[in-house]
XYZ file of C-alpha atoms in Angstrom:
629
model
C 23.332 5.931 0.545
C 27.323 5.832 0.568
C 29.325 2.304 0.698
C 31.498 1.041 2.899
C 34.192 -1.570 1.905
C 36.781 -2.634 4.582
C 39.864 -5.454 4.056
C 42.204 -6.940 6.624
C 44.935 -10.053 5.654
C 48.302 -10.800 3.906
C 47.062 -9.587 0.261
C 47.425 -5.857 -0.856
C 44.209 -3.753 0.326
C 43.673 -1.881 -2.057
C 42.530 -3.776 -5.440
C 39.703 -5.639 -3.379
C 38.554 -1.749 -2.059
C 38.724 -0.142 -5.676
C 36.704 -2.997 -6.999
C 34.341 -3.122 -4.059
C 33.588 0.442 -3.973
C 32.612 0.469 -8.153
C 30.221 -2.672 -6.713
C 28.457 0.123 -4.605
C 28.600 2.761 -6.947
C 24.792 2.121 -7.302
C 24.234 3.117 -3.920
C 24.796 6.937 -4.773
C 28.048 8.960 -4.325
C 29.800 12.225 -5.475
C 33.043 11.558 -4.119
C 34.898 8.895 -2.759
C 38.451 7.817 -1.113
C 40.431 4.848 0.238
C 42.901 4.614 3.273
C 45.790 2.214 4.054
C 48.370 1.302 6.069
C 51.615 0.400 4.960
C 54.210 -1.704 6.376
C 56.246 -0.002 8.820
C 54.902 2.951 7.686
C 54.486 5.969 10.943
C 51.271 6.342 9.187
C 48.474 6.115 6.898
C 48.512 6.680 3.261
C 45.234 8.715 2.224
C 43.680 9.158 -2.001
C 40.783 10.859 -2.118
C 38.590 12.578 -4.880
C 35.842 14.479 -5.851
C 33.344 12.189 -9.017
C 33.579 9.306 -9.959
C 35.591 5.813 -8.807
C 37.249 5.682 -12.365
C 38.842 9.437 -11.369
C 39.920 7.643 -8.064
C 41.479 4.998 -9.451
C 43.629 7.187 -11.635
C 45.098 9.012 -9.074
C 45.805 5.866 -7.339
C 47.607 4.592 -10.397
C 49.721 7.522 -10.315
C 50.815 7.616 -6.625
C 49.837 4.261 -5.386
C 48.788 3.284 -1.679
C 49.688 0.415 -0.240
C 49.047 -1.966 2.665
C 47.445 -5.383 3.856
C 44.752 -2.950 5.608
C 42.604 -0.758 4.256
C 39.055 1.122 4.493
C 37.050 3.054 1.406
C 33.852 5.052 1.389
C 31.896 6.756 -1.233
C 29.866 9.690 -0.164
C 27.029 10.995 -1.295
C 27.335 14.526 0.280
C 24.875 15.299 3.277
C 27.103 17.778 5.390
C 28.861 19.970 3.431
C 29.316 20.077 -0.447
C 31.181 17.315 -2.698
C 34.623 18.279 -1.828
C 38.188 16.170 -1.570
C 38.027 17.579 2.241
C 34.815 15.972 3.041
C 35.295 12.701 1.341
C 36.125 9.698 3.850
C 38.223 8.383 5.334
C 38.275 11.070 7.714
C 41.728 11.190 10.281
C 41.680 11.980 13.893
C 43.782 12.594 16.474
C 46.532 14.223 14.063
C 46.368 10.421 12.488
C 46.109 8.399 14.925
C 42.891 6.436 13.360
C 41.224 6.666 10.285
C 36.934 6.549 9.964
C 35.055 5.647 7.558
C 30.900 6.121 7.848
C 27.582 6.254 6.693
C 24.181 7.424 8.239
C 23.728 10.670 9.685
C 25.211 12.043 13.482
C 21.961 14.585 14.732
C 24.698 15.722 17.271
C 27.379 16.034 15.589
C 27.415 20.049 16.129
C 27.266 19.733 20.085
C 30.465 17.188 19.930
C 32.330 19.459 17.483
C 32.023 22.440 19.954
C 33.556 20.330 22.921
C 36.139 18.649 20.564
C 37.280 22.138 19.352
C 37.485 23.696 22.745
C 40.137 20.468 23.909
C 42.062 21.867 20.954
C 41.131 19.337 17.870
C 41.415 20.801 14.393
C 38.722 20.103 12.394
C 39.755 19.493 8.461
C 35.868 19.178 6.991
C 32.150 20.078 7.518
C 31.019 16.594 7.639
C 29.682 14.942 11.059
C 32.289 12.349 10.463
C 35.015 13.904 11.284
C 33.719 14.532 14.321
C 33.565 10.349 14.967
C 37.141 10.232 13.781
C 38.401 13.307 16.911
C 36.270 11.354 19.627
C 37.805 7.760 18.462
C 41.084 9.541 18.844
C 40.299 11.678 22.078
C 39.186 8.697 23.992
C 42.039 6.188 23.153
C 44.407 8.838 24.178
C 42.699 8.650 27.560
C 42.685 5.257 27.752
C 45.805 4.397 26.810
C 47.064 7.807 29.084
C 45.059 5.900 32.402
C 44.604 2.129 31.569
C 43.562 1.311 35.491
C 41.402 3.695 35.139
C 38.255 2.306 37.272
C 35.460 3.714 35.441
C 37.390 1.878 32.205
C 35.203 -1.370 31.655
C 36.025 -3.199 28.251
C 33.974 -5.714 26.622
C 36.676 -7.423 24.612
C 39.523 -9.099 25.620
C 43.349 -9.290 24.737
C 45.679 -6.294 23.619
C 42.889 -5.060 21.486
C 40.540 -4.261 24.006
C 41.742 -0.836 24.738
C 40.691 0.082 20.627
C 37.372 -1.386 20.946
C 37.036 0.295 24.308
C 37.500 3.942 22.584
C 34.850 2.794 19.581
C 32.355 1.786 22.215
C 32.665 4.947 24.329
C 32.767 6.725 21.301
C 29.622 5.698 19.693
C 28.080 5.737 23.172
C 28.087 9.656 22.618
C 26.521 10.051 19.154
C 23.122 9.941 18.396
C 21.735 9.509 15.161
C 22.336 6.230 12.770
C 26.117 4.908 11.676
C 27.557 2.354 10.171
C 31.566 2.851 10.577
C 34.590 1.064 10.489
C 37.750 2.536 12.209
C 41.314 2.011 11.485
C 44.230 2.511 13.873
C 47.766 3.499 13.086
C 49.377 1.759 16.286
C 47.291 -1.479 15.310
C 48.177 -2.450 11.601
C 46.239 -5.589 11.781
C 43.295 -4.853 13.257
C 39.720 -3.233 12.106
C 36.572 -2.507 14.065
C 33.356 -2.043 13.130
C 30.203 -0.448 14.591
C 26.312 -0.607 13.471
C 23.294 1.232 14.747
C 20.868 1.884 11.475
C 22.916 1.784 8.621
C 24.171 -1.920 7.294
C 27.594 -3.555 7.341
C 28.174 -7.084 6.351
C 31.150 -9.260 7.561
C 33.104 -11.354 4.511
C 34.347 -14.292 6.746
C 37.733 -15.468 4.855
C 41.079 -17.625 5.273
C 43.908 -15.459 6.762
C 41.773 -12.001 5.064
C 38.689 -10.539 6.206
C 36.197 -8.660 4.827
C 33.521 -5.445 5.540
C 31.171 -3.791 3.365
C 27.663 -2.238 3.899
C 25.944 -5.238 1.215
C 26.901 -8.254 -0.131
C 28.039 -7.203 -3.756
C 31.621 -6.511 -2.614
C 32.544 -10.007 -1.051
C 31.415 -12.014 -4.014
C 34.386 -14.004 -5.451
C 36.043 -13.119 -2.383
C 34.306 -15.661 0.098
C 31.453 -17.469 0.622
C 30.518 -16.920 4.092
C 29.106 -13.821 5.793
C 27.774 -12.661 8.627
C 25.812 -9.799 9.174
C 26.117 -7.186 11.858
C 23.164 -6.151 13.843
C 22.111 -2.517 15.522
C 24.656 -1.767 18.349
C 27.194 -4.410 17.867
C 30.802 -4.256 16.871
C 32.892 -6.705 15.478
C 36.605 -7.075 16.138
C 38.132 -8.375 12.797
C 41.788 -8.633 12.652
C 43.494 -11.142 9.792
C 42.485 -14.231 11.224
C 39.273 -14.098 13.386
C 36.157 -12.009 13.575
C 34.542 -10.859 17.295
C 31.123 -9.610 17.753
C 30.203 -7.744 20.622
C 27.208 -6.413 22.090
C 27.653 -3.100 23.200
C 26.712 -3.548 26.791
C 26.033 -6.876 26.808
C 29.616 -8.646 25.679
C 30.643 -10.993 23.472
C 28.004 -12.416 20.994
C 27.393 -15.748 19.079
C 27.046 -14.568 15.528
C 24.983 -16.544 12.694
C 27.287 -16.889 10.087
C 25.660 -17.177 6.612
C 25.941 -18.615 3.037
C 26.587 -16.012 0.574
C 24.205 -16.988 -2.340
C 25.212 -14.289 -4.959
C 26.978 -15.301 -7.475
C 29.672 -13.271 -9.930
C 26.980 -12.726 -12.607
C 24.575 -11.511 -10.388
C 26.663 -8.264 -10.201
C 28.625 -7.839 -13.202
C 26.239 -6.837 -16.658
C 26.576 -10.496 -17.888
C 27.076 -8.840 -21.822
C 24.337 -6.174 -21.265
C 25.492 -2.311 -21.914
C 23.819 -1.718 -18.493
C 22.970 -3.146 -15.345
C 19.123 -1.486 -15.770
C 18.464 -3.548 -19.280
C 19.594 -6.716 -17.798
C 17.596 -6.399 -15.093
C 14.904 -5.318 -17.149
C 15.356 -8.851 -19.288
C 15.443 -11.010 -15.450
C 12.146 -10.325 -14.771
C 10.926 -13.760 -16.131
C 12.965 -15.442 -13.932
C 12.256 -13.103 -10.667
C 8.945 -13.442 -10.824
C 9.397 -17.252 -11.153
C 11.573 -17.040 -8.241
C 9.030 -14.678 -6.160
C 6.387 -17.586 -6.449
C 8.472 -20.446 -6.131
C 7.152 -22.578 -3.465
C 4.712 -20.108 -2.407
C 1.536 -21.250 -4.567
C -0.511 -23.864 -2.761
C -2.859 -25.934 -5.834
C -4.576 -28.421 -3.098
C -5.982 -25.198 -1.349
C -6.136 -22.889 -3.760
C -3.979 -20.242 -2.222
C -0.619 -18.529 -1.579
C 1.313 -19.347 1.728
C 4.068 -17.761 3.141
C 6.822 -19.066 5.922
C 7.709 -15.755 7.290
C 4.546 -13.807 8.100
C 4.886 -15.028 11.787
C 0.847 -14.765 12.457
C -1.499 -17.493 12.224
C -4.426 -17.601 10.219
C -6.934 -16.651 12.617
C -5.188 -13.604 13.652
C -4.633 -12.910 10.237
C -8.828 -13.124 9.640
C -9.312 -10.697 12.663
C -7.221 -8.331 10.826
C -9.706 -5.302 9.841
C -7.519 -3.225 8.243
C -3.916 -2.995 6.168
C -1.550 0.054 6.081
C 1.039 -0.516 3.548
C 3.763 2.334 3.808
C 6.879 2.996 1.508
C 8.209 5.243 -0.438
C 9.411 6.189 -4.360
C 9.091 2.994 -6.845
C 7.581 1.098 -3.713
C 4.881 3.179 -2.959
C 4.089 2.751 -6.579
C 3.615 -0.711 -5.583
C 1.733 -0.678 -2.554
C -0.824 1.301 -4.730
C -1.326 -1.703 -6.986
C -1.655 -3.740 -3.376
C -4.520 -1.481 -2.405
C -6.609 -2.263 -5.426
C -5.175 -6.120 -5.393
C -6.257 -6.252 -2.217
C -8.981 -4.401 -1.234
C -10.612 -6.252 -4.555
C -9.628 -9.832 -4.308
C -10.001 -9.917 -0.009
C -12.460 -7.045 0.278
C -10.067 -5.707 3.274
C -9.359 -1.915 3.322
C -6.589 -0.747 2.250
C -4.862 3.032 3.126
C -1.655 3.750 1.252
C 1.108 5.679 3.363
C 4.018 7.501 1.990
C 6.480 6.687 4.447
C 8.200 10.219 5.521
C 4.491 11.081 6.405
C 3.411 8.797 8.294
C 6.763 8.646 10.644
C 5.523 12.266 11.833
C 1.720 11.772 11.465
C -0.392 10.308 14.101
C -3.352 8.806 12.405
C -5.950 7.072 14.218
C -4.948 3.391 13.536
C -7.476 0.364 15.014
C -5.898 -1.990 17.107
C -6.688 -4.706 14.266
C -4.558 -3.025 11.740
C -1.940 -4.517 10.416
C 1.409 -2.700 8.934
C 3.696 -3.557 6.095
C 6.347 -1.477 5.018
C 7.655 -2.029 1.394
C 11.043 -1.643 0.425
C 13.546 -2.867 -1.801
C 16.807 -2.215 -0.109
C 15.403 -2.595 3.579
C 17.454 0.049 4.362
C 14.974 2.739 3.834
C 15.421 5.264 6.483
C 11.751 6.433 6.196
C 10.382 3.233 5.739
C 12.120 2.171 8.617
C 11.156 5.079 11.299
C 7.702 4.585 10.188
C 7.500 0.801 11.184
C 9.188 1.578 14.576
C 6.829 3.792 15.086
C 3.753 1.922 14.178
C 5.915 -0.731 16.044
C 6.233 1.364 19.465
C 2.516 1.819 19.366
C 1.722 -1.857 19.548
C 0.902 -2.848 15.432
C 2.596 -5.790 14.348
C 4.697 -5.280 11.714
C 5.466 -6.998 8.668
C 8.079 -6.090 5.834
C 8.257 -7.007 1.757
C 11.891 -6.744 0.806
C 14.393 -8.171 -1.438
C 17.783 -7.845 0.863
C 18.164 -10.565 3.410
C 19.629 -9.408 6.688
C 18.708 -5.797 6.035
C 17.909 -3.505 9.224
C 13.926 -3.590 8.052
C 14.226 -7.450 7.660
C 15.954 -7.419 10.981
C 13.062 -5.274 13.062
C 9.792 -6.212 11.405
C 7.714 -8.516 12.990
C 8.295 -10.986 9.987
C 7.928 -10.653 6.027
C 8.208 -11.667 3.136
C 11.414 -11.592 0.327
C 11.481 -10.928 -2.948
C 14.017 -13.143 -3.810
C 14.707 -11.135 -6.940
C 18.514 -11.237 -6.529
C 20.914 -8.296 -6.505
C 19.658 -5.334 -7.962
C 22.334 -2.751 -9.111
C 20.656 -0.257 -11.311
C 19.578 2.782 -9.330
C 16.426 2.688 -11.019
C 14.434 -0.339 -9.264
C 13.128 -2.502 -12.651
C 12.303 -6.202 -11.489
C 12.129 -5.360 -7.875
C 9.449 -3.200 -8.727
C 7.431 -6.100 -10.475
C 8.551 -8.978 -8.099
C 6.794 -6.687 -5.499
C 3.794 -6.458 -7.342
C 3.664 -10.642 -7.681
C 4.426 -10.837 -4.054
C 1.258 -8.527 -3.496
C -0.690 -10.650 -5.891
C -0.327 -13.662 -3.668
C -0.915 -12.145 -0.676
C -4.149 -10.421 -1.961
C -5.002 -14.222 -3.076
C -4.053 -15.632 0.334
C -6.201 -13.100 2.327
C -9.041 -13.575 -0.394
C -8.550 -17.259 0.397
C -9.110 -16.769 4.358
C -12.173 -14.476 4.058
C -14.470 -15.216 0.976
C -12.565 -16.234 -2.872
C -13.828 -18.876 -3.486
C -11.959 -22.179 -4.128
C -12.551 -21.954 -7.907
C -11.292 -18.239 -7.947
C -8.800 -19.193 -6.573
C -7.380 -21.962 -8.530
C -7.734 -18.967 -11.569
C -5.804 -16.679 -9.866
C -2.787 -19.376 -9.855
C -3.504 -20.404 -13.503
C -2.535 -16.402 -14.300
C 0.341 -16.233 -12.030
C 1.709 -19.211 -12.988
C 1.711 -17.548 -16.546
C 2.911 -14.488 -15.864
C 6.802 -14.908 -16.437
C 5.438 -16.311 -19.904
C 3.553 -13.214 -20.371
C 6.601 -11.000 -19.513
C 8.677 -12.492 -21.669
C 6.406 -11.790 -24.829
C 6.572 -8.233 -23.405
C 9.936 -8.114 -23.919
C 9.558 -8.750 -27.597
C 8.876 -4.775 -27.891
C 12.200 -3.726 -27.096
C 13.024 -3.039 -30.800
C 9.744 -1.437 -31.345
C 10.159 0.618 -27.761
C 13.635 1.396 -29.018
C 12.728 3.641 -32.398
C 9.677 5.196 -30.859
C 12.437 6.362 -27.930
C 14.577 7.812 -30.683
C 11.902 9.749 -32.113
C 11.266 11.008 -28.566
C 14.205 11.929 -27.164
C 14.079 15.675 -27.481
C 11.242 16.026 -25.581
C 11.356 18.200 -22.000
C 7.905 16.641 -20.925
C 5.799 13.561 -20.741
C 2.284 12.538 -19.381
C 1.566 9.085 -18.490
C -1.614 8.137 -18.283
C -4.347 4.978 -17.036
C -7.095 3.956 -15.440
C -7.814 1.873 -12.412
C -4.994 -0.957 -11.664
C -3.069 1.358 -14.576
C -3.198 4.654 -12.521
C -0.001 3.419 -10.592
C 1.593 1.748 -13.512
C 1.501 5.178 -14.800
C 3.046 7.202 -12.097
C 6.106 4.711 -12.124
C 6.481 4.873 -15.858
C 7.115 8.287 -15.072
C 9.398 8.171 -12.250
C 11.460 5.456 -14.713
C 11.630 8.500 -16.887
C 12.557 11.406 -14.541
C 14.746 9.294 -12.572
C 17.284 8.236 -15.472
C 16.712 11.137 -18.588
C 15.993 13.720 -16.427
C 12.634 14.431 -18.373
C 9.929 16.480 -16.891
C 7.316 13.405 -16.349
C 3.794 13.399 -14.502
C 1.683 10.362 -14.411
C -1.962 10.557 -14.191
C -5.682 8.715 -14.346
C -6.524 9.486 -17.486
C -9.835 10.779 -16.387
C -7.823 13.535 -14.131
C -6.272 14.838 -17.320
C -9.100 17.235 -18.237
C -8.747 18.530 -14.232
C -5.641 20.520 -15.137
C -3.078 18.896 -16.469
C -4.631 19.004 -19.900
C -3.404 22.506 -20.033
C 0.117 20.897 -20.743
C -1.107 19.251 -23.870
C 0.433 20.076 -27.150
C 2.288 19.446 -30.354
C 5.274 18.333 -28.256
C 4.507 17.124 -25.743
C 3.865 13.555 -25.870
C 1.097 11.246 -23.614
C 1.574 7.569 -22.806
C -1.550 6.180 -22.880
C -1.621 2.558 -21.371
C -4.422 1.309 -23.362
C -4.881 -2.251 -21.726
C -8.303 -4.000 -22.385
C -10.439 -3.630 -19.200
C -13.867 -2.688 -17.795
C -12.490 1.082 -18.467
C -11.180 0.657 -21.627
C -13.424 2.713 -23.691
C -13.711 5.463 -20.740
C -9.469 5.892 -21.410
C -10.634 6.174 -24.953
C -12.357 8.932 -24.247
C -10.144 10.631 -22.437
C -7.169 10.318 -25.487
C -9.596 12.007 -28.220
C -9.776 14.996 -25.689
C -5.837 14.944 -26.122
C -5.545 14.397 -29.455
C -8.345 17.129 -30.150
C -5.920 19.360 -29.048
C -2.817 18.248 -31.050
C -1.141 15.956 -28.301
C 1.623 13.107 -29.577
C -0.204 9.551 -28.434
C 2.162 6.811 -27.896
C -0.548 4.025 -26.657
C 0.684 0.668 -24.700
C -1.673 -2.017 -26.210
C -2.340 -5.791 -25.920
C -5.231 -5.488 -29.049
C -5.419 -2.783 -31.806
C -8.670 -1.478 -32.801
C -9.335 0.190 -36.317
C -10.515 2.918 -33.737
C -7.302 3.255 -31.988
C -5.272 2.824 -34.782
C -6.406 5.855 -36.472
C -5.940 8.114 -33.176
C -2.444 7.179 -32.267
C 0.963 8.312 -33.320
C 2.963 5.365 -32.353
C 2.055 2.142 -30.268
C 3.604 -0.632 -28.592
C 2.158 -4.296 -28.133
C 2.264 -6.385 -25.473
C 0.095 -9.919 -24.425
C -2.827 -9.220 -22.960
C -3.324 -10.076 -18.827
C -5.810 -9.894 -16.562
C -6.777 -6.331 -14.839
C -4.798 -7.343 -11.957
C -1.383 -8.686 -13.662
C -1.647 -5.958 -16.037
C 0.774 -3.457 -14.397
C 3.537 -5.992 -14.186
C 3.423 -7.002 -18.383
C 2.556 -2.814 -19.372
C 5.764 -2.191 -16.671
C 8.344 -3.410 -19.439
C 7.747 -1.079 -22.382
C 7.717 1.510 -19.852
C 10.952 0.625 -18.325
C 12.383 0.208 -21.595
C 11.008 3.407 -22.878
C 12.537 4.899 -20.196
C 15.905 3.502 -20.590
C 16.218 3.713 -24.676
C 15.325 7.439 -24.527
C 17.992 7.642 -21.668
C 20.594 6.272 -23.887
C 19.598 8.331 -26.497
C 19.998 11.370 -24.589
C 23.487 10.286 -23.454
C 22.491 9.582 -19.474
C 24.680 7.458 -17.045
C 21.358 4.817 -17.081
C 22.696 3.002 -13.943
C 23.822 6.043 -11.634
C 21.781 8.838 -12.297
C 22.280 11.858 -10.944
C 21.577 12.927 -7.541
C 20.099 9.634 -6.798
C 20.930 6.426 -4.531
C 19.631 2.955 -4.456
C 19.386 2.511 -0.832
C 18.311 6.113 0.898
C 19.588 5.948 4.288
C 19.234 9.856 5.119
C 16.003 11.780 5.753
C-alpha cells in the first residue's frame, strides 16, 4: 500500500512525481502530496491533498512547486484519518528535512513521547511524522558535535553527516519502512532507507530516480537497481551509493528494466482491468515459455533451488497466501494432490503467521503472491522460515521482498499488473500450479504418457482463453440486466469450488455487490435461504464427473424462484430450459477449467461495474500490494 516516487537532477521535479504517483495509484491511496526544493529557496515548497492525484494536480497548477528535487507519496490512511495533515511528505525539525514513507512504525507512540518532551511539535497522527522529528533531532546533534566519538558514519564525503542521522534514525524504529528523506541544507542530495517495504533505484544520466516499483521509471531509464532490507542508498544528481547499515558500502546489481510504456498505460482499453483481462493469452504463453520439457514429459523450473531427490522426499506441501491468491492455491491443492498424489493443506496467510501447526520436517512451503510484497504472506514464510522449512515463493514482481527471502521460486512473468483487481495474475498462477502439479506427478508416479497429455492441454490453453474471450459481448448484456442487484451466489463443484469464490471476490472487490461463492452442493446447508426472485446464482456449469450432481443442485434453486445465469462449454435441451441467461465458453479439461470459466467471470464482474458507475481500476478501500497487517 502507498507509493513512493523520488527525483534528483537538472530537470524540474515535479512533472516526473505527478506522473509517477498516478503510475501507483493502483497501489491504494486516499490522499497524496509532493515536496520540493527550489533554487535558493530557505526552504521547501509543500502541496498536499485529501482524494485523488487529479485533485493534486490542480492545486499544483494553481500555485506551482518547483525544484530539481523532489519526493511524493500517496497514502492510504493507517494512522489517523484521510486528512491534508496526515498526507506525506511529513517536515521535521521546523523544516529542516522532509519524509516520505510507507510500512508501518509499531513504536512510533514510545518515540513520539520522547520527541515531545525535547520540545518537537507534532503537526499529524501518523507514525511518520515521528521519522521526520528523529531525522531532524539527530542531524542537529551531529552537526552540533561532529567529533563526537560515539559518531561512526558509513559513508563518506560532506554527505556523510545526512546519512549518519538516517541510519541512527532508523536504528530506533521498529516495524517495516520504506522512506526517502529530503534535506533543506542539501538541495542535491536524497537518501533512501528499506527494511520491508520496496523501493527501486531509476539509475539515469545527470537525474536519478526512486520509487517503491518499477512503473514510475519507465520512459525515464532503463536501468534499475533494487534496494534490499536495511540498506540505504545515497543518490545525489550524478551517482547512486548503497550502504549496508552496519556493514558499509555495498556492490549493488544493477538491472535491466524490461517494462515497456505499454505495459502501463491502457494501450486503447477504457481500463487497465479489461486489458488485462484480454493479455491473458499471452501471459499464460509467457508463464510456460521454456518451462515445458516434451523429451521427459514434464515441467522444469530454474529457480526452485532443490534437487529432485529432495524434492521426492518431500511428504507434504503448505501453500499459504492470501485474497485472489489463496483462491489459487486452492486450485493447487486439487492440481496437486490429484496429478502427484502429495497432500496438500491450504493456509490463509494472516493465520498461519500466528498459528503454530504441527508441520513435518519434510514439508515444504510456498507462499503465493502477486505483488511479493504481501505483508502476511511474507511474516508467514519467515516464520515457517525461522523454524527450519525451506521456502519457496510464486510471484510475478522480480526483486520483490518475498522474491528476495524465499528460498527460491518461481515468476509469473505476467508483466505489470495495474488493475487493483488481480485478472491474469490470477490465471498465470493457476498455469504455474499446473506445471508444477505435472512436474511433481512426473517425479513420483504420472506416467510418461500422462504426461505428454498434460502438455498437449497446456500448450492449448492460451487458444482456449482466447475463444473465452469471445463472450465479452454476450457477458456484457447479461451484466446490464444485472446491475441492480445487491447480491450474488456463485456456485461449482470440485476444481470449480475456487473458481467460484474468486468470481465473487471479482464482484465485491470492484461493484461493491454483496457476493458469496459456494460448492454448489453446500447451497442447500444455508445459504439457500438467500435464494429468490432477485437474487441471482452463477452456476459454472462445466462438463465434468460432477456435472449432473451441479444439476441437481440448480433445480433446488430454481424451484424456489432463483435467477440462473449458467457458465457453459455445451448446452443441453435440459439446461436450456432451466436457465435464465448463459454464457459459452470452449470446453477444457477438469483441471484447466478454472482458468477458461475465470474470463466470463472477470468480465461479468467488470461490465456490471461499469454499469453501476465504479472506478473499475481503484476501487474503494482497496490496494494492490497490502503492505500493512
Amino acid at each position: 500500500m502507498c507509493g513512493i516516487v523520488a527525483y534528483v537532477g537538472r530537470k524540474e521535479a515535479t512533472p516526473f512525481l505527478l506522473s509517477g504517483l498516478r503510475r501507483l495509484e493502483y497501489r491504494g491511496y486516499d490522499s497524496a502530496g509532493i515536496a520540493t526544493l527550489p533554487p535558493q529557496a530557505n526552504g521547501f515548497q509543500l502541496s498536499r491533498s485529501v482524494g485523488r492525484i487529479d485533485r493534486l494536480a490542480e492545486q499544483i497548477d494553481k500555485s506551482p512547486i518547483v525544484g530539481s528535487i523532489g519526493i511524493g507519496h500517496t497514502r492510504w490512511a493507517t494512522h489517523g484519518p484521510a486528512t491534508t495533515e496526515n498526507a506525506h511528505p511529513h517536515l521535521g525539525g521546523r523544516g529542516i528535512v522532509a519524509v516520505v514513507h510507507n510500512g508501518v512504525i509499531e513504536n512510533y507512540q514510545q518515540l513520539k513521547e520522547t520527541l515531545i518532551e525535547k520540545g518537537y511539535v507534532f503537526q499529524s497522527a501518523t507514525d511518520t511524522e515521528v521519522i521526520s522529528h528523529l531525522v531532524a533531532d539527530r542531524l542537529k546533534d551531529l552537526l552540533d558535535s561532529p567529533t563526537n566519538p560515539s559518531f561512526t558514519t558509513i559513508a563518506t564525503g560532506p554527505n556523510a553527516v545526512y546519512v549518519e542521522a538516517v541510519r541512527e534514525t532508523i536504528a530506533q524504529l521498529r516495524g517495516t519502512y520504506g522512506l526517502v528523506v529530503m534535506f533543506r541544507d542539501r538541495p542535491d542530495l536524497l537518501v533512501a532507507a528499506r527494511c520491508g517495504s520496496p523501493l527501486v533505484l531509476g539509475v539515469g544520466k545527470g537525474e536519478q530516480f526512486i520509487a517503491s516499483d518499477t512503473s514510475p521509471l519507465v520512459g525515464h531509464t532503463e536501468r534499475i537497481i533494487y534496494l534490499a532490507d536495511h540498506q540505504l542508498a545515497v543518490v545525489t544528481h550524478d551517482s547512486i551509493q548503497v550502504v549496508h547499515k552496519d556493514q558499509g558500502r555495498v556492490r549493488p546489481e544493477v538491472r535491466v528494466l524490461e517494462e515497456r510504456s505499454q505495459d502501463v498505460t491502457t494501450d486503447g482499453f477504457a481500463h487497465y482491468m479489461l486489458k488485462e483481462i484480454y493479455e491473458q493469452p499471452n501471459s499464460l504463453r509467457n508463464a510456460m515459455r521454456g518451462r515445458l520439457d516434451r523429451e521427459n514429459a514434464t515441467a522444469k523450473f530454474g529457480g526452485l533451488n532443490l534437487t529432485p531427490s529432495q524434492l521426492r522426499s518431500v511428504n507434504r506441501l503448505i501453500l499459504t497466501a492470501c485474497g485472489t491468491s489463496w483462491h489459487s492455491a486452492l486450485v493447487g491443492e486439487y492440481l496437486i494432490e490429484e496429478l502427484a498424489r502429495l497432500p496438500v493443506e491450504v493456509e490463509y496467510a494472516s493465520e498461519l503467521r500466528y498459528r503454530n501447526p504441527p508441520v513435518d520436517h519434510d514439508t515444504l512451503i510456498f507462499g503465493i503472491t502477486q505483488s511479493g510484497e504481501t505483508a502476511d504472506t511474507l511474516a508467514a514464510l519467515r516464520e515457517m522460515k525461522r523454524k527450519g522449512h525451506h521456502t519457496l515463493a510464486i510471484c510475478n514482481v522480480i526483486g520483490s521482498s518475498i522474491a528476495q527471502e524465499a528460498d527460491g521460486g518461481i515468476y509469473l512473468h505476467a508483466g505489470p499488473e495495474i488493475g487493483v483487481a488481480s485478472t491474469k495474475a490470477f490465471t498465470s498462477q493457476l498455469c504455474v500450479l499446473s506445471m508444477l502439479a505435472l512436474y511433481f506427478g512426473r517425479l513420483r508416479h504420472l506416467s510418461y504418457e500422462a504426461g505428454q497429455r498434460i502438455i498437449d492441454q497446456l500448450e492449448n490453453l492460451p487458444t482456449l482463453v482466447e475463444h473465452a474471450l469471445g463472450c465479452d459481448a454476450a457477458v456484457r448484456k447479461i451484466a446490464e440486466k444485472y446491475k441492480g442487484a445487491n447480491n450474488f451466489l456463485y456456485l461449482g463443484r470440485n476444481y470449480n469450488f475456487p473458481t467460484a469464490l474468486e468470481g465473487a471476490l471479482k464482484l465485491k472487490e470492484i461493484s461493491y455487490i454483496h457476493a458469496e461463492g459456494y460448492p454448489s452442493a453446500e447451497m442447500k446447508h444455508g445459504p439457500i435461504a438467500l435464494v429468490d426472485e432477485h437474487t441471482p446464482s452463477v452456476f459454472i456449469m462445466s462438463r465434468s464427473t460432477v456435472y449432473d450432481k451441479v444439476m441437481s443442485n440448480l433445480q433446488e434453486v430454481k424451484a424456489r424462484r432463483g435467477p440462473v445465469i449458467a457458465i457453459v462449454d455445451q448446452m443441453d435441451s435440459q439446461l436450456e430450459k432451466l436457465v435464465d441467461d448463459y454464457i459459452e465458453i470452449p470446453y477444457a479439461e477438469d483441471f484447466l477449467q478454472p482458468i477458461v470459466a475465470s474470463i466470463p467471470l472477470q468480465l461479468l464482474a467488470y461490465h456490471i461495474a461499469v454499469f453501476r458507475g465504479c472506478d473499475v481500476d481503484k476501487p474503494r478501500n482497496l490496494a494492490k500490494s497490502v503492505t500493512v497487517e
